[in-house]
PDB file of C-alpha atoms in Angstrom:
ATOM      1  CA  UNK A   1       4.437  19.826  16.859  1.00 56.00           C
ATOM      2  CA  UNK A   2       0.853  18.930  16.107  1.00 72.00           C
ATOM      3  CA  UNK A   3      -0.865  15.792  17.737  1.00 86.00           C
ATOM      4  CA  UNK A   4      -1.199  12.250  15.683  1.00 84.00           C
ATOM      5  CA  UNK A   5      -4.333  11.812  14.310  1.00 88.00           C
ATOM      6  CA  UNK A   6      -6.367   8.350  15.168  1.00 91.00           C
ATOM      7  CA  UNK A   7      -4.888   7.471  11.817  1.00 91.00           C
ATOM      8  CA  UNK A   8      -1.264   8.167  12.494  1.00 91.00           C
ATOM      9  CA  UNK A   9      -1.198   6.378  15.382  1.00 94.00           C
ATOM     10  CA  UNK A  10      -2.799   3.023  13.650  1.00 95.00           C
ATOM     11  CA  UNK A  11      -0.079   3.470  10.815  1.00 95.00           C
ATOM     12  CA  UNK A  12       2.901   3.901  13.318  1.00 95.00           C
ATOM     13  CA  UNK A  13       1.532   1.270  15.617  1.00 96.00           C
ATOM     14  CA  UNK A  14       1.307  -1.209  12.621  1.00 96.00           C
ATOM     15  CA  UNK A  15       4.561  -0.166  11.335  1.00 96.00           C
ATOM     16  CA  UNK A  16       6.116  -1.211  15.199  1.00 96.00           C
ATOM     17  CA  UNK A  17       4.073  -4.480  14.793  1.00 96.00           C
ATOM     18  CA  UNK A  18       5.619  -5.333  11.745  1.00 95.00           C
ATOM     19  CA  UNK A  19       8.979  -4.718  12.388  1.00 94.00           C
ATOM     20  CA  UNK A  20       8.813  -6.861  15.552  1.00 94.00           C
ATOM     21  CA  UNK A  21       7.243  -9.446  13.155  1.00 92.00           C
ATOM     22  CA  UNK A  22       9.910  -9.327  10.653  1.00 91.00           C
ATOM     23  CA  UNK A  23      12.880 -10.128  13.159  1.00 89.00           C
ATOM     24  CA  UNK A  24      14.832 -13.262  12.069  1.00 84.00           C
ATOM     25  CA  UNK A  25      13.043 -13.348   8.811  1.00 86.00           C
ATOM     26  CA  UNK A  26      15.540 -12.752   5.950  1.00 87.00           C
ATOM     27  CA  UNK A  27      14.652  -9.625   3.783  1.00 88.00           C
ATOM     28  CA  UNK A  28      11.516  -8.800   6.002  1.00 89.00           C
ATOM     29  CA  UNK A  29      12.674  -5.937   7.860  1.00 92.00           C
ATOM     30  CA  UNK A  30      14.123  -4.549   5.079  1.00 93.00           C
ATOM     31  CA  UNK A  31      11.079  -4.874   3.069  1.00 92.00           C
ATOM     32  CA  UNK A  32       8.742  -3.229   5.332  1.00 93.00           C
ATOM     33  CA  UNK A  33      11.157  -0.286   5.565  1.00 95.00           C
ATOM     34  CA  UNK A  34      11.291   0.083   1.885  1.00 94.00           C
ATOM     35  CA  UNK A  35       7.443  -0.224   1.525  1.00 92.00           C
ATOM     36  CA  UNK A  36       6.641   2.545   4.381  1.00 94.00           C
ATOM     37  CA  UNK A  37       9.702   4.853   3.268  1.00 95.00           C
ATOM     38  CA  UNK A  38       7.955   4.135  -0.408  1.00 94.00           C
ATOM     39  CA  UNK A  39       4.614   5.618   0.568  1.00 94.00           C
ATOM     40  CA  UNK A  40       5.366   8.283   3.538  1.00 92.00           C
ATOM     41  CA  UNK A  41       5.246  10.835   1.244  1.00 92.00           C
ATOM     42  CA  UNK A  42       1.364  10.452   0.727  1.00 93.00           C
ATOM     43  CA  UNK A  43      -0.619  13.518   1.430  1.00 93.00           C
ATOM     44  CA  UNK A  44      -2.438  13.699   4.973  1.00 89.00           C
ATOM     45  CA  UNK A  45      -5.743  14.340   3.275  1.00 91.00           C
ATOM     46  CA  UNK A  46      -5.617  11.404   1.007  1.00 94.00           C
ATOM     47  CA  UNK A  47      -7.058   8.964   3.290  1.00 93.00           C
ATOM     48  CA  UNK A  48      -8.765   6.420   0.836  1.00 95.00           C
ATOM     49  CA  UNK A  49      -5.205   5.438  -0.180  1.00 96.00           C
ATOM     50  CA  UNK A  50      -3.614   5.286   3.419  1.00 95.00           C
ATOM     51  CA  UNK A  51      -6.997   3.308   4.508  1.00 95.00           C
ATOM     52  CA  UNK A  52      -6.369   0.840   1.689  1.00 95.00           C
ATOM     53  CA  UNK A  53      -2.274   0.527   2.718  1.00 95.00           C
ATOM     54  CA  UNK A  54      -2.999   0.282   6.571  1.00 96.00           C
ATOM     55  CA  UNK A  55      -5.477  -2.569   5.431  1.00 95.00           C
ATOM     56  CA  UNK A  56      -2.968  -4.451   3.280  1.00 95.00           C
ATOM     57  CA  UNK A  57      -0.217  -4.056   5.903  1.00 94.00           C
ATOM     58  CA  UNK A  58      -2.488  -5.847   8.565  1.00 95.00           C
ATOM     59  CA  UNK A  59      -3.082  -8.474   6.087  1.00 93.00           C
ATOM     60  CA  UNK A  60       0.692  -8.982   5.138  1.00 91.00           C
ATOM     61  CA  UNK A  61       1.473  -8.638   9.279  1.00 93.00           C
ATOM     62  CA  UNK A  62      -0.562 -12.106   9.875  1.00 92.00           C
ATOM     63  CA  UNK A  63       1.772 -13.435   7.287  1.00 89.00           C
ATOM     64  CA  UNK A  64       4.477 -12.747   8.887  1.00 88.00           C
ATOM     65  CA  UNK A  65       2.913 -13.840  12.009  1.00 87.00           C
ATOM     66  CA  UNK A  66       2.391 -17.238  10.338  1.00 83.00           C
ATOM     67  CA  UNK A  67       4.726 -19.478  11.693  1.00 73.00           C
ATOM     68  CA  UNK A  68       5.358 -21.067   8.233  1.00 72.00           C
ATOM     69  CA  UNK A  69       6.548 -18.007   6.863  1.00 65.00           C
ATOM     70  CA  UNK A  70      10.336 -17.912   6.837  1.00 62.00           C
ATOM     71  CA  UNK A  71      11.034 -14.873   4.534  1.00 56.00           C
ATOM     72  CA  UNK A  72       9.284 -12.257   2.376  1.00 57.00           C
ATOM     73  CA  UNK A  73       9.808 -12.561  -1.314  1.00 55.00           C
ATOM     74  CA  UNK A  74       9.966  -9.854  -3.730  1.00 50.00           C
ATOM     75  CA  UNK A  75       7.768  -9.745  -6.833  1.00 45.00           C
ATOM     76  CA  UNK A  76       9.330  -7.217  -9.430  1.00 44.00           C
ATOM     77  CA  UNK A  77       8.948  -7.112 -13.393  1.00 47.00           C
ATOM     78  CA  UNK A  78       9.698 -10.396 -15.085  1.00 47.00           C
ATOM     79  CA  UNK A  79      10.797 -11.097 -18.398  1.00 50.00           C
ATOM     80  CA  UNK A  80       9.576  -9.342 -21.269  1.00 51.00           C
ATOM     81  CA  UNK A  81       6.522 -11.344 -22.965  1.00 51.00           C
ATOM     82  CA  UNK A  82       7.273 -13.831 -25.297  1.00 53.00           C
ATOM     83  CA  UNK A  83       6.549 -12.741 -28.975  1.00 49.00           C
ATOM     84  CA  UNK A  84       6.361 -14.921 -32.247  1.00 51.00           C
ATOM     85  CA  UNK A  85       9.042 -14.240 -34.239  1.00 52.00           C
ATOM     86  CA  UNK A  86       6.913 -14.384 -37.579  1.00 55.00           C
ATOM     87  CA  UNK A  87       2.911 -13.992 -37.471  1.00 54.00           C
ATOM     88  CA  UNK A  88       1.500 -17.328 -38.950  1.00 57.00           C
ATOM     89  CA  UNK A  89      -0.825 -17.065 -42.002  1.00 58.00           C
ATOM     90  CA  UNK A  90      -4.589 -17.176 -41.319  1.00 59.00           C
ATOM     91  CA  UNK A  91      -6.332 -20.124 -42.779  1.00 59.00           C
ATOM     92  CA  UNK A  92      -7.197 -20.424 -46.519  1.00 58.00           C
ATOM     93  CA  UNK A  93      -4.732 -17.622 -47.239  1.00 56.00           C
ATOM     94  CA  UNK A  94      -2.065 -18.250 -49.658  1.00 59.00           C
ATOM     95  CA  UNK A  95       1.487 -16.824 -49.143  1.00 55.00           C
ATOM     96  CA  UNK A  96       3.363 -14.878 -51.823  1.00 54.00           C
TER      97      UNK A  96
END
């Protein structure tokens, strides 16, 4: 088996730190695992994307370590946008 690159070691270290910080915070540990699982298939050559995700993970780690953080929320798709039932006529025009 090949040795891990420096970036791979950093990502694995971040994963361990996030799991430790997530202990005792409802939903956090599952969220950390899901995030990493979702991005696990990124090609090693996609260094820009990996570095972006690494920086994002570092910011999330700081939030998890904050004593005021009690849980992680999950943002998903919201309800469909409100649409007007009927378009309003333009000013100065007559309706038939």
